[in-house]
Amino acid sequence: MSWTLTSGATTKTLAEWGISGLTRRRSSQALDVVQFVLDGVAYDSDEPFASESEVVITKDATIWFRGRVVAVRREASGRAERIIYE
């Protein structure tokens, strides 16, 4: 099973992006919501996926999700830093 994410003209596997915790919430008659985490990314680093940018996630070359980044949340503790995307 091969998962990739495309942002702009760049396509990489989820592992190459450093993505973990990929989830999709589906609702009847509403938009799907996908959330994922970039672990180990510095709290103050540039965002690889800017707000309002489009991302396309594919599974085995079939589009699994297409949408815009609507929320970017940064978290940091003494042990870890990460960015959470929705």
PDB file of N, CA, C and O in Angstrom:
ATOM      1  N   MET A   1       0.855  -1.174   0.000  1.00  0.00           N
ATOM      2  CA  MET A   1       0.000   0.000   0.000  1.00  0.00           C
ATOM      3  C   MET A   1       0.900   1.237   0.000  1.00  0.00           C
ATOM      4  O   MET A   1       1.773   1.379   0.836  1.00  0.00           O
ATOM      5  N   SER A   2       0.681   2.130  -0.952  1.00  0.00           N
ATOM      6  CA  SER A   2       1.504   3.324  -1.092  1.00  0.00           C
ATOM      7  C   SER A   2       0.664   4.578  -0.887  1.00  0.00           C
ATOM      8  O   SER A   2      -0.296   4.818  -1.614  1.00  0.00           O
ATOM      9  N   TRP A   3       1.014   5.361   0.116  1.00  0.00           N
ATOM     10  CA  TRP A   3       0.338   6.618   0.406  1.00  0.00           C
ATOM     11  C   TRP A   3       1.253   7.768   0.012  1.00  0.00           C
ATOM     12  O   TRP A   3       2.433   7.770   0.351  1.00  0.00           O
ATOM     13  N   THR A   4       0.705   8.767  -0.699  1.00  0.00           N
ATOM     14  CA  THR A   4       1.473   9.962  -1.045  1.00  0.00           C
ATOM     15  C   THR A   4       0.645  11.204  -0.754  1.00  0.00           C
ATOM     16  O   THR A   4      -0.589  11.149  -0.675  1.00  0.00           O
ATOM     17  N   LEU A   5       1.349  12.315  -0.601  1.00  0.00           N
ATOM     18  CA  LEU A   5       0.688  13.614  -0.448  1.00  0.00           C
ATOM     19  C   LEU A   5       1.334  14.553  -1.445  1.00  0.00           C
ATOM     20  O   LEU A   5       2.560  14.627  -1.535  1.00  0.00           O
ATOM     21  N   THR A   6       0.485  15.268  -2.190  1.00  0.00           N
ATOM     22  CA  THR A   6       0.954  16.256  -3.160  1.00  0.00           C
ATOM     23  C   THR A   6       0.556  17.636  -2.662  1.00  0.00           C
ATOM     24  O   THR A   6      -0.593  17.878  -2.305  1.00  0.00           O
ATOM     25  N   SER A   7       1.532  18.532  -2.656  1.00  0.00           N
ATOM     26  CA  SER A   7       1.317  19.931  -2.301  1.00  0.00           C
ATOM     27  C   SER A   7       2.026  20.756  -3.366  1.00  0.00           C
ATOM     28  O   SER A   7       3.243  20.631  -3.535  1.00  0.00           O
ATOM     29  N   GLY A   8       1.270  21.565  -4.097  1.00  0.00           N
ATOM     30  CA  GLY A   8       1.858  22.284  -5.222  1.00  0.00           C
ATOM     31  C   GLY A   8       2.322  21.279  -6.264  1.00  0.00           C
ATOM     32  O   GLY A   8       1.591  20.386  -6.651  1.00  0.00           O
ATOM     33  N   ALA A   9       3.583  21.385  -6.661  1.00  0.00           N
ATOM     34  CA  ALA A   9       4.141  20.469  -7.658  1.00  0.00           C
ATOM     35  C   ALA A   9       4.956  19.349  -7.019  1.00  0.00           C
ATOM     36  O   ALA A   9       5.611  18.589  -7.716  1.00  0.00           O
ATOM     37  N   THR A  10       4.927  19.254  -5.687  1.00  0.00           N
ATOM     38  CA  THR A  10       5.747  18.280  -4.977  1.00  0.00           C
ATOM     39  C   THR A  10       4.902  17.116  -4.466  1.00  0.00           C
ATOM     40  O   THR A  10       3.931  17.323  -3.739  1.00  0.00           O
ATOM     41  N   THR A  11       5.301  15.911  -4.844  1.00  0.00           N
ATOM     42  CA  THR A  11       4.653  14.695  -4.366  1.00  0.00           C
ATOM     43  C   THR A  11       5.689  13.855  -3.641  1.00  0.00           C
ATOM     44  O   THR A  11       6.765  13.602  -4.177  1.00  0.00           O
ATOM     45  N   LYS A  12       5.349  13.460  -2.408  1.00  0.00           N
ATOM     46  CA  LYS A  12       6.220  12.598  -1.609  1.00  0.00           C
ATOM     47  C   LYS A  12       5.352  11.588  -0.871  1.00  0.00           C
ATOM     48  O   LYS A  12       4.152  11.822  -0.665  1.00  0.00           O
ATOM     49  N   THR A  13       5.973  10.496  -0.422  1.00  0.00           N
ATOM     50  CA  THR A  13       5.247   9.567   0.432  1.00  0.00           C
ATOM     51  C   THR A  13       4.999  10.256   1.768  1.00  0.00           C
ATOM     52  O   THR A  13       5.690  11.229   2.119  1.00  0.00           O
ATOM     53  N   LEU A  14       4.038   9.735   2.525  1.00  0.00           N
ATOM     54  CA  LEU A  14       3.770  10.302   3.846  1.00  0.00           C
ATOM     55  C   LEU A  14       5.027  10.231   4.719  1.00  0.00           C
ATOM     56  O   LEU A  14       5.331  11.167   5.455  1.00  0.00           O
ATOM     57  N   ALA A  15       5.770   9.134   4.618  1.00  0.00           N
ATOM     58  CA  ALA A  15       7.003   8.982   5.401  1.00  0.00           C
ATOM     59  C   ALA A  15       8.038  10.030   5.008  1.00  0.00           C
ATOM     60  O   ALA A  15       8.718  10.589   5.875  1.00  0.00           O
ATOM     61  N   GLU A  16       8.158  10.318   3.717  1.00  0.00           N
ATOM     62  CA  GLU A  16       9.121  11.336   3.274  1.00  0.00           C
ATOM     63  C   GLU A  16       8.755  12.723   3.790  1.00  0.00           C
ATOM     64  O   GLU A  16       9.630  13.530   4.092  1.00  0.00           O
ATOM     65  N   TRP A  17       7.476  13.023   3.898  1.00  0.00           N
ATOM     66  CA  TRP A  17       7.027  14.288   4.479  1.00  0.00           C
ATOM     67  C   TRP A  17       7.205  14.290   6.003  1.00  0.00           C
ATOM     68  O   TRP A  17       7.213  15.341   6.611  1.00  0.00           O
ATOM     69  N   GLY A  18       7.277  13.117   6.619  1.00  0.00           N
ATOM     70  CA  GLY A  18       7.320  13.008   8.080  1.00  0.00           C
ATOM     71  C   GLY A  18       5.945  13.015   8.703  1.00  0.00           C
ATOM     72  O   GLY A  18       5.770  13.362   9.873  1.00  0.00           O
ATOM     73  N   ILE A  19       4.943  12.603   7.943  1.00  0.00           N
ATOM     74  CA  ILE A  19       3.550  12.628   8.392  1.00  0.00           C
ATOM     75  C   ILE A  19       3.216  11.370   9.176  1.00  0.00           C
ATOM     76  O   ILE A  19       3.553  10.265   8.780  1.00  0.00           O
ATOM     77  N   SER A  20       2.520  11.575  10.293  1.00  0.00           N
ATOM     78  CA  SER A  20       1.994  10.456  11.075  1.00  0.00           C
ATOM     79  C   SER A  20       0.589  10.817  11.530  1.00  0.00           C
ATOM     80  O   SER A  20       0.142  11.951  11.378  1.00  0.00           O
ATOM     81  N   GLY A  21      -0.097   9.850  12.082  1.00  0.00           N
ATOM     82  CA  GLY A  21      -1.416  10.096  12.670  1.00  0.00           C
ATOM     83  C   GLY A  21      -2.456  10.581  11.678  1.00  0.00           C
ATOM     84  O   GLY A  21      -3.325  11.389  12.027  1.00  0.00           O
ATOM     85  N   LEU A  22      -2.423  10.088  10.449  1.00  0.00           N
ATOM     86  CA  LEU A  22      -3.390  10.500   9.442  1.00  0.00           C
ATOM     87  C   LEU A  22      -4.765   9.927   9.776  1.00  0.00           C
ATOM     88  O   LEU A  22      -4.923   8.724   9.951  1.00  0.00           O
ATOM     89  N   THR A  23      -5.756  10.817   9.889  1.00  0.00           N
ATOM     90  CA  THR A  23      -7.135  10.390  10.144  1.00  0.00           C
ATOM     91  C   THR A  23      -8.075  11.158   9.229  1.00  0.00           C
ATOM     92  O   THR A  23      -7.787  12.285   8.832  1.00  0.00           O
ATOM     93  N   ARG A  24      -9.192  10.535   8.908  1.00  0.00           N
ATOM     94  CA  ARG A  24     -10.231  11.214   8.117  1.00  0.00           C
ATOM     95  C   ARG A  24     -11.547  11.024   8.837  1.00  0.00           C
ATOM     96  O   ARG A  24     -11.923   9.919   9.208  1.00  0.00           O
ATOM     97  N   ARG A  25     -12.257  12.129   9.033  1.00  0.00           N
ATOM     98  CA  ARG A  25     -13.588  12.100   9.653  1.00  0.00           C
ATOM     99  C   ARG A  25     -14.606  12.389   8.553  1.00  0.00           C
ATOM    100  O   ARG A  25     -14.553  13.431   7.898  1.00  0.00           O
ATOM    101  N   ARG A  26     -15.498  11.453   8.343  1.00  0.00           N
ATOM    102  CA  ARG A  26     -16.521  11.595   7.309  1.00  0.00           C
ATOM    103  C   ARG A  26     -17.864  11.851   7.967  1.00  0.00           C
ATOM    104  O   ARG A  26     -18.200  11.226   8.963  1.00  0.00           O
ATOM    105  N   SER A  27     -18.629  12.767   7.375  1.00  0.00           N
ATOM    106  CA  SER A  27     -19.957  13.100   7.896  1.00  0.00           C
ATOM    107  C   SER A  27     -20.947  13.131   6.742  1.00  0.00           C
ATOM    108  O   SER A  27     -20.631  13.643   5.669  1.00  0.00           O
ATOM    109  N   SER A  28     -22.116  12.615   6.987  1.00  0.00           N
ATOM    110  CA  SER A  28     -23.156  12.637   5.972  1.00  0.00           C
ATOM    111  C   SER A  28     -23.531  14.079   5.639  1.00  0.00           C
ATOM    112  O   SER A  28     -23.766  14.889   6.551  1.00  0.00           O
ATOM    113  N   GLN A  29     -23.568  14.404   4.377  1.00  0.00           N
ATOM    114  CA  GLN A  29     -23.972  15.720   3.890  1.00  0.00           C
ATOM    115  C   GLN A  29     -23.097  16.851   4.433  1.00  0.00           C
ATOM    116  O   GLN A  29     -23.571  17.965   4.630  1.00  0.00           O
ATOM    117  N   ALA A  30     -21.825  16.548   4.690  1.00  0.00           N
ATOM    118  CA  ALA A  30     -20.887  17.566   5.155  1.00  0.00           C
ATOM    119  C   ALA A  30     -19.507  17.260   4.565  1.00  0.00           C
ATOM    120  O   ALA A  30     -19.281  16.190   4.003  1.00  0.00           O
ATOM    121  N   LEU A  31     -18.608  18.196   4.707  1.00  0.00           N
ATOM    122  CA  LEU A  31     -17.258  18.010   4.199  1.00  0.00           C
ATOM    123  C   LEU A  31     -16.485  17.008   5.049  1.00  0.00           C
ATOM    124  O   LEU A  31     -16.646  16.962   6.268  1.00  0.00           O
ATOM    125  N   ASP A  32     -15.643  16.211   4.399  1.00  0.00           N
ATOM    126  CA  ASP A  32     -14.717  15.349   5.135  1.00  0.00           C
ATOM    127  C   ASP A  32     -13.638  16.218   5.763  1.00  0.00           C
ATOM    128  O   ASP A  32     -13.292  17.277   5.240  1.00  0.00           O
ATOM    129  N   VAL A  33     -13.089  15.769   6.874  1.00  0.00           N
ATOM    130  CA  VAL A  33     -12.000  16.482   7.545  1.00  0.00           C
ATOM    131  C   VAL A  33     -10.856  15.503   7.746  1.00  0.00           C
ATOM    132  O   VAL A  33     -11.050  14.414   8.287  1.00  0.00           O
ATOM    133  N   VAL A  34      -9.673  15.889   7.299  1.00  0.00           N
ATOM    134  CA  VAL A  34      -8.480  15.076   7.476  1.00  0.00           C
ATOM    135  C   VAL A  34      -7.540  15.814   8.419  1.00  0.00           C
ATOM    136  O   VAL A  34      -7.420  17.040   8.360  1.00  0.00           O
ATOM    137  N   GLN A  35      -6.912  15.057   9.298  1.00  0.00           N
ATOM    138  CA  GLN A  35      -5.934  15.634  10.216  1.00  0.00           C
ATOM    139  C   GLN A  35      -4.678  14.764  10.179  1.00  0.00           C
ATOM    140  O   GLN A  35      -4.765  13.542  10.061  1.00  0.00           O
ATOM    141  N   PHE A  36      -3.505  15.423  10.239  1.00  0.00           N
ATOM    142  CA  PHE A  36      -2.248  14.682  10.306  1.00  0.00           C
ATOM    143  C   PHE A  36      -1.216  15.507  11.058  1.00  0.00           C
ATOM    144  O   PHE A  36      -1.395  16.707  11.286  1.00  0.00           O
ATOM    145  N   VAL A  37      -0.149  14.828  11.465  1.00  0.00           N
ATOM    146  CA  VAL A  37       0.879  15.436  12.316  1.00  0.00           C
ATOM    147  C   VAL A  37       2.224  15.359  11.618  1.00  0.00           C
ATOM    148  O   VAL A  37       2.557  14.357  10.992  1.00  0.00           O
ATOM    149  N   LEU A  38       3.003  16.431  11.748  1.00  0.00           N
ATOM    150  CA  LEU A  38       4.409  16.429  11.359  1.00  0.00           C
ATOM    151  C   LEU A  38       5.208  16.456  12.656  1.00  0.00           C
ATOM    152  O   LEU A  38       5.348  17.490  13.289  1.00  0.00           O
ATOM    153  N   ASP A  39       5.693  15.300  13.072  1.00  0.00           N
ATOM    154  CA  ASP A  39       6.484  15.206  14.304  1.00  0.00           C
ATOM    155  C   ASP A  39       7.917  15.634  14.049  1.00  0.00           C
ATOM    156  O   ASP A  39       8.452  15.439  12.959  1.00  0.00           O
ATOM    157  N   GLY A  40       8.529  16.218  15.062  1.00  0.00           N
ATOM    158  CA  GLY A  40       9.942  16.563  14.979  1.00  0.00           C
ATOM    159  C   GLY A  40      10.231  17.814  14.180  1.00  0.00           C
ATOM    160  O   GLY A  40      11.382  18.123  13.909  1.00  0.00           O
ATOM    161  N   VAL A  41       9.215  18.551  13.793  1.00  0.00           N
ATOM    162  CA  VAL A  41       9.404  19.800  13.054  1.00  0.00           C
ATOM    163  C   VAL A  41       9.557  20.924  14.073  1.00  0.00           C
ATOM    164  O   VAL A  41       8.772  21.027  15.010  1.00  0.00           O
ATOM    165  N   ALA A  42      10.571  21.739  13.899  1.00  0.00           N
ATOM    166  CA  ALA A  42      10.814  22.831  14.838  1.00  0.00           C
ATOM    167  C   ALA A  42       9.599  23.745  14.948  1.00  0.00           C
ATOM    168  O   ALA A  42       8.955  24.069  13.944  1.00  0.00           O
ATOM    169  N   TYR A  43       9.280  24.143  16.158  1.00  0.00           N
ATOM    170  CA  TYR A  43       8.113  24.965  16.461  1.00  0.00           C
ATOM    171  C   TYR A  43       8.071  26.228  15.609  1.00  0.00           C
ATOM    172  O   TYR A  43       7.022  26.662  15.170  1.00  0.00           O
ATOM    173  N   ASP A  44       9.234  26.817  15.360  1.00  0.00           N
ATOM    174  CA  ASP A  44       9.292  28.083  14.631  1.00  0.00           C
ATOM    175  C   ASP A  44       9.745  27.929  13.178  1.00  0.00           C
ATOM    176  O   ASP A  44      10.100  28.899  12.524  1.00  0.00           O
ATOM    177  N   SER A  45       9.695  26.714  12.643  1.00  0.00           N
ATOM    178  CA  SER A  45      10.107  26.486  11.258  1.00  0.00           C
ATOM    179  C   SER A  45       9.012  26.932  10.283  1.00  0.00           C
ATOM    180  O   SER A  45       7.859  27.133  10.663  1.00  0.00           O
ATOM    181  N   ASP A  46       9.398  27.074   9.018  1.00  0.00           N
ATOM    182  CA  ASP A  46       8.414  27.382   7.985  1.00  0.00           C
ATOM    183  C   ASP A  46       7.461  26.203   7.841  1.00  0.00           C
ATOM    184  O   ASP A  46       7.854  25.051   7.992  1.00  0.00           O
ATOM    185  N   GLU A  47       6.220  26.505   7.523  1.00  0.00           N
ATOM    186  CA  GLU A  47       5.218  25.459   7.335  1.00  0.00           C
ATOM    187  C   GLU A  47       5.365  24.857   5.941  1.00  0.00           C
ATOM    188  O   GLU A  47       5.358  25.594   4.954  1.00  0.00           O
ATOM    189  N   PRO A  48       5.496  23.542   5.835  1.00  0.00           N
ATOM    190  CA  PRO A  48       5.568  22.951   4.494  1.00  0.00           C
ATOM    191  C   PRO A  48       4.249  23.065   3.730  1.00  0.00           C
ATOM    192  O   PRO A  48       4.238  23.055   2.504  1.00  0.00           O
ATOM    193  N   PHE A  49       3.144  23.191   4.450  1.00  0.00           N
ATOM    194  CA  PHE A  49       1.825  23.340   3.829  1.00  0.00           C
ATOM    195  C   PHE A  49       1.189  24.607   4.397  1.00  0.00           C
ATOM    196  O   PHE A  49       0.776  24.638   5.553  1.00  0.00           O
ATOM    197  N   ALA A  50       1.112  25.636   3.582  1.00  0.00           N
ATOM    198  CA  ALA A  50       0.582  26.925   4.034  1.00  0.00           C
ATOM    199  C   ALA A  50      -0.936  26.864   4.172  1.00  0.00           C
ATOM    200  O   ALA A  50      -1.604  26.065   3.511  1.00  0.00           O
ATOM    201  N   SER A  51      -1.463  27.714   5.037  1.00  0.00           N
ATOM    202  CA  SER A  51      -2.918  27.824   5.168  1.00  0.00           C
ATOM    203  C   SER A  51      -3.531  28.124   3.816  1.00  0.00           C
ATOM    204  O   SER A  51      -2.978  28.894   3.029  1.00  0.00           O
ATOM    205  N   GLU A  52      -4.658  27.487   3.549  1.00  0.00           N
ATOM    206  CA  GLU A  52      -5.425  27.632   2.313  1.00  0.00           C
ATOM    207  C   GLU A  52      -4.787  26.960   1.108  1.00  0.00           C
ATOM    208  O   GLU A  52      -5.341  27.015   0.017  1.00  0.00           O
ATOM    209  N   SER A  53      -3.624  26.319   1.271  1.00  0.00           N
ATOM    210  CA  SER A  53      -3.046  25.597   0.142  1.00  0.00           C
ATOM    211  C   SER A  53      -3.772  24.274  -0.042  1.00  0.00           C
ATOM    212  O   SER A  53      -4.330  23.718   0.901  1.00  0.00           O
ATOM    213  N   GLU A  54      -3.785  23.769  -1.273  1.00  0.00           N
ATOM    214  CA  GLU A  54      -4.457  22.508  -1.551  1.00  0.00           C
ATOM    215  C   GLU A  54      -3.485  21.350  -1.381  1.00  0.00           C
ATOM    216  O   GLU A  54      -2.327  21.444  -1.768  1.00  0.00           O
ATOM    217  N   VAL A  55      -3.979  20.280  -0.785  1.00  0.00           N
ATOM    218  CA  VAL A  55      -3.215  19.042  -0.678  1.00  0.00           C
ATOM    219  C   VAL A  55      -4.070  17.922  -1.270  1.00  0.00           C
ATOM    220  O   VAL A  55      -5.294  17.952  -1.201  1.00  0.00           O
ATOM    221  N   VAL A  56      -3.386  16.944  -1.865  1.00  0.00           N
ATOM    222  CA  VAL A  56      -4.052  15.772  -2.411  1.00  0.00           C
ATOM    223  C   VAL A  56      -3.365  14.554  -1.812  1.00  0.00           C
ATOM    224  O   VAL A  56      -2.144  14.405  -1.921  1.00  0.00           O
ATOM    225  N   ILE A  57      -4.138  13.698  -1.160  1.00  0.00           N
ATOM    226  CA  ILE A  57      -3.598  12.476  -0.570  1.00  0.00           C
ATOM    227  C   ILE A  57      -4.111  11.307  -1.405  1.00  0.00           C
ATOM    228  O   ILE A  57      -5.317  11.192  -1.650  1.00  0.00           O
ATOM    229  N   THR A  58      -3.172  10.463  -1.841  1.00  0.00           N
ATOM    230  CA  THR A  58      -3.550   9.306  -2.638  1.00  0.00           C
ATOM    231  C   THR A  58      -3.126   8.023  -1.942  1.00  0.00           C
ATOM    232  O   THR A  58      -2.147   7.997  -1.204  1.00  0.00           O
ATOM    233  N   LYS A  59      -3.890   6.994  -2.202  1.00  0.00           N
ATOM    234  CA  LYS A  59      -3.581   5.647  -1.708  1.00  0.00           C
ATOM    235  C   LYS A  59      -3.540   4.745  -2.933  1.00  0.00           C
ATOM    236  O   LYS A  59      -4.542   4.618  -3.646  1.00  0.00           O
ATOM    237  N   ASP A  60      -2.387   4.164  -3.195  1.00  0.00           N
ATOM    238  CA  ASP A  60      -2.209   3.308  -4.373  1.00  0.00           C
ATOM    239  C   ASP A  60      -2.673   4.007  -5.645  1.00  0.00           C
ATOM    240  O   ASP A  60      -3.418   3.445  -6.449  1.00  0.00           O
ATOM    241  N   ALA A  61      -2.262   5.269  -5.820  1.00  0.00           N
ATOM    242  CA  ALA A  61      -2.536   6.083  -7.014  1.00  0.00           C
ATOM    243  C   ALA A  61      -4.007   6.474  -7.181  1.00  0.00           C
ATOM    244  O   ALA A  61      -4.393   7.014  -8.209  1.00  0.00           O
ATOM    245  N   THR A  62      -4.843   6.240  -6.160  1.00  0.00           N
ATOM    246  CA  THR A  62      -6.249   6.658  -6.186  1.00  0.00           C
ATOM    247  C   THR A  62      -6.432   7.780  -5.177  1.00  0.00           C
ATOM    248  O   THR A  62      -5.994   7.667  -4.031  1.00  0.00           O
ATOM    249  N   ILE A  63      -7.077   8.863  -5.607  1.00  0.00           N
ATOM    250  CA  ILE A  63      -7.275  10.000  -4.695  1.00  0.00           C
ATOM    251  C   ILE A  63      -8.144   9.562  -3.522  1.00  0.00           C
ATOM    252  O   ILE A  63      -9.253   9.062  -3.688  1.00  0.00           O
ATOM    253  N   TRP A  64      -7.596   9.743  -2.313  1.00  0.00           N
ATOM    254  CA  TRP A  64      -8.277   9.401  -1.068  1.00  0.00           C
ATOM    255  C   TRP A  64      -8.885  10.653  -0.442  1.00  0.00           C
ATOM    256  O   TRP A  64      -9.921  10.606   0.199  1.00  0.00           O
ATOM    257  N   PHE A  65      -8.214  11.802  -0.654  1.00  0.00           N
ATOM    258  CA  PHE A  65      -8.698  13.074  -0.118  1.00  0.00           C
ATOM    259  C   PHE A  65      -8.091  14.211  -0.934  1.00  0.00           C
ATOM    260  O   PHE A  65      -6.927  14.168  -1.310  1.00  0.00           O
ATOM    261  N   ARG A  66      -8.886  15.235  -1.171  1.00  0.00           N
ATOM    262  CA  ARG A  66      -8.411  16.473  -1.792  1.00  0.00           C
ATOM    263  C   ARG A  66      -9.068  17.620  -1.038  1.00  0.00           C
ATOM    264  O   ARG A  66     -10.292  17.623  -0.860  1.00  0.00           O
ATOM    265  N   GLY A  67      -8.258  18.551  -0.567  1.00  0.00           N
ATOM    266  CA  GLY A  67      -8.832  19.668   0.163  1.00  0.00           C
ATOM    267  C   GLY A  67      -7.808  20.731   0.489  1.00  0.00           C
ATOM    268  O   GLY A  67      -6.642  20.637   0.107  1.00  0.00           O
ATOM    269  N   ARG A  68      -8.258  21.739   1.196  1.00  0.00           N
ATOM    270  CA  ARG A  68      -7.409  22.870   1.570  1.00  0.00           C
ATOM    271  C   ARG A  68      -7.035  22.796   3.043  1.00  0.00           C
ATOM    272  O   ARG A  68      -7.817  22.315   3.862  1.00  0.00           O
ATOM    273  N   VAL A  69      -5.865  23.300   3.350  1.00  0.00           N
ATOM    274  CA  VAL A  69      -5.421  23.397   4.742  1.00  0.00           C
ATOM    275  C   VAL A  69      -6.251  24.501   5.397  1.00  0.00           C
ATOM    276  O   VAL A  69      -6.252  25.645   4.951  1.00  0.00           O
ATOM    277  N   VAL A  70      -6.997  24.143   6.441  1.00  0.00           N
ATOM    278  CA  VAL A  70      -7.863  25.120   7.110  1.00  0.00           C
ATOM    279  C   VAL A  70      -7.386  25.467   8.517  1.00  0.00           C
ATOM    280  O   VAL A  70      -7.827  26.463   9.088  1.00  0.00           O
ATOM    281  N   ALA A  71      -6.505  24.644   9.080  1.00  0.00           N
ATOM    282  CA  ALA A  71      -6.008  24.920  10.430  1.00  0.00           C
ATOM    283  C   ALA A  71      -4.599  24.364  10.565  1.00  0.00           C
ATOM    284  O   ALA A  71      -4.312  23.260  10.116  1.00  0.00           O
ATOM    285  N   VAL A  72      -3.732  25.169  11.177  1.00  0.00           N
ATOM    286  CA  VAL A  72      -2.360  24.756  11.467  1.00  0.00           C
ATOM    287  C   VAL A  72      -2.114  25.049  12.941  1.00  0.00           C
ATOM    288  O   VAL A  72      -2.270  26.190  13.389  1.00  0.00           O
ATOM    289  N   ARG A  73      -1.804  24.004  13.700  1.00  0.00           N
ATOM    290  CA  ARG A  73      -1.578  24.177  15.137  1.00  0.00           C
ATOM    291  C   ARG A  73      -0.180  23.672  15.472  1.00  0.00           C
ATOM    292  O   ARG A  73       0.202  22.572  15.101  1.00  0.00           O
ATOM    293  N   ARG A  74       0.577  24.483  16.167  1.00  0.00           N
ATOM    294  CA  ARG A  74       1.931  24.117  16.580  1.00  0.00           C
ATOM    295  C   ARG A  74       1.921  23.743  18.052  1.00  0.00           C
ATOM    296  O   ARG A  74       1.263  24.403  18.855  1.00  0.00           O
ATOM    297  N   GLU A  75       2.651  22.674  18.381  1.00  0.00           N
ATOM    298  CA  GLU A  75       2.758  22.248  19.777  1.00  0.00           C
ATOM    299  C   GLU A  75       4.221  22.006  20.104  1.00  0.00           C
ATOM    300  O   GLU A  75       4.973  21.518  19.266  1.00  0.00           O
ATOM    301  N   ALA A  76       4.586  22.337  21.314  1.00  0.00           N
ATOM    302  CA  ALA A  76       5.955  22.090  21.769  1.00  0.00           C
ATOM    303  C   ALA A  76       5.940  21.805  23.257  1.00  0.00           C
ATOM    304  O   ALA A  76       5.137  22.356  24.013  1.00  0.00           O
ATOM    305  N   SER A  77       6.832  20.913  23.642  1.00  0.00           N
ATOM    306  CA  SER A  77       7.050  20.622  25.051  1.00  0.00           C
ATOM    307  C   SER A  77       8.553  20.492  25.233  1.00  0.00           C
ATOM    308  O   SER A  77       9.305  20.636  24.277  1.00  0.00           O
ATOM    309  N   GLY A  78       8.978  20.176  26.410  1.00  0.00           N
ATOM    310  CA  GLY A  78      10.398  20.005  26.653  1.00  0.00           C
ATOM    311  C   GLY A  78      10.985  18.831  25.902  1.00  0.00           C
ATOM    312  O   GLY A  78      12.191  18.739  25.707  1.00  0.00           O
ATOM    313  N   ARG A  79      10.148  17.938  25.429  1.00  0.00           N
ATOM    314  CA  ARG A  79      10.622  16.707  24.777  1.00  0.00           C
ATOM    315  C   ARG A  79      10.363  16.644  23.280  1.00  0.00           C
ATOM    316  O   ARG A  79      11.003  15.872  22.581  1.00  0.00           O
ATOM    317  N   ALA A  80       9.399  17.415  22.764  1.00  0.00           N
ATOM    318  CA  ALA A  80       9.040  17.266  21.354  1.00  0.00           C
ATOM    319  C   ALA A  80       8.407  18.522  20.792  1.00  0.00           C
ATOM    320  O   ALA A  80       7.859  19.332  21.541  1.00  0.00           O
ATOM    321  N   GLU A  81       8.500  18.643  19.481  1.00  0.00           N
ATOM    322  CA  GLU A  81       7.827  19.724  18.760  1.00  0.00           C
ATOM    323  C   GLU A  81       7.105  19.083  17.576  1.00  0.00           C
ATOM    324  O   GLU A  81       7.560  18.098  17.018  1.00  0.00           O
ATOM    325  N   ARG A  82       5.959  19.681  17.191  1.00  0.00           N
ATOM    326  CA  ARG A  82       5.228  19.161  16.049  1.00  0.00           C
ATOM    327  C   ARG A  82       4.252  20.191  15.532  1.00  0.00           C
ATOM    328  O   ARG A  82       3.917  21.167  16.214  1.00  0.00           O
ATOM    329  N   ILE A  83       3.791  19.941  14.310  1.00  0.00           N
ATOM    330  CA  ILE A  83       2.758  20.771  13.680  1.00  0.00           C
ATOM    331  C   ILE A  83       1.603  19.843  13.348  1.00  0.00           C
ATOM    332  O   ILE A  83       1.797  18.783  12.766  1.00  0.00           O
ATOM    333  N   ILE A  84       0.388  20.273  13.697  1.00  0.00           N
ATOM    334  CA  ILE A  84      -0.818  19.503  13.411  1.00  0.00           C
ATOM    335  C   ILE A  84      -1.621  20.245  12.343  1.00  0.00           C
ATOM    336  O   ILE A  84      -1.893  21.435  12.483  1.00  0.00           O
ATOM    337  N   TYR A  85      -1.962  19.527  11.297  1.00  0.00           N
ATOM    338  CA  TYR A  85      -2.709  20.116  10.177  1.00  0.00           C
ATOM    339  C   TYR A  85      -4.118  19.564  10.114  1.00  0.00           C
ATOM    340  O   TYR A  85      -4.352  18.404  10.413  1.00  0.00           O
ATOM    341  N   GLU A  86      -5.044  20.420   9.685  1.00  0.00           N
ATOM    342  CA  GLU A  86      -6.414  19.978   9.422  1.00  0.00           C
ATOM    343  C   GLU A  86      -6.803  20.550   8.081  1.00  0.00           C
ATOM    344  O   GLU A  86      -6.499  21.678   7.748  1.00  0.00           O
TER     345      GLU A  86
END
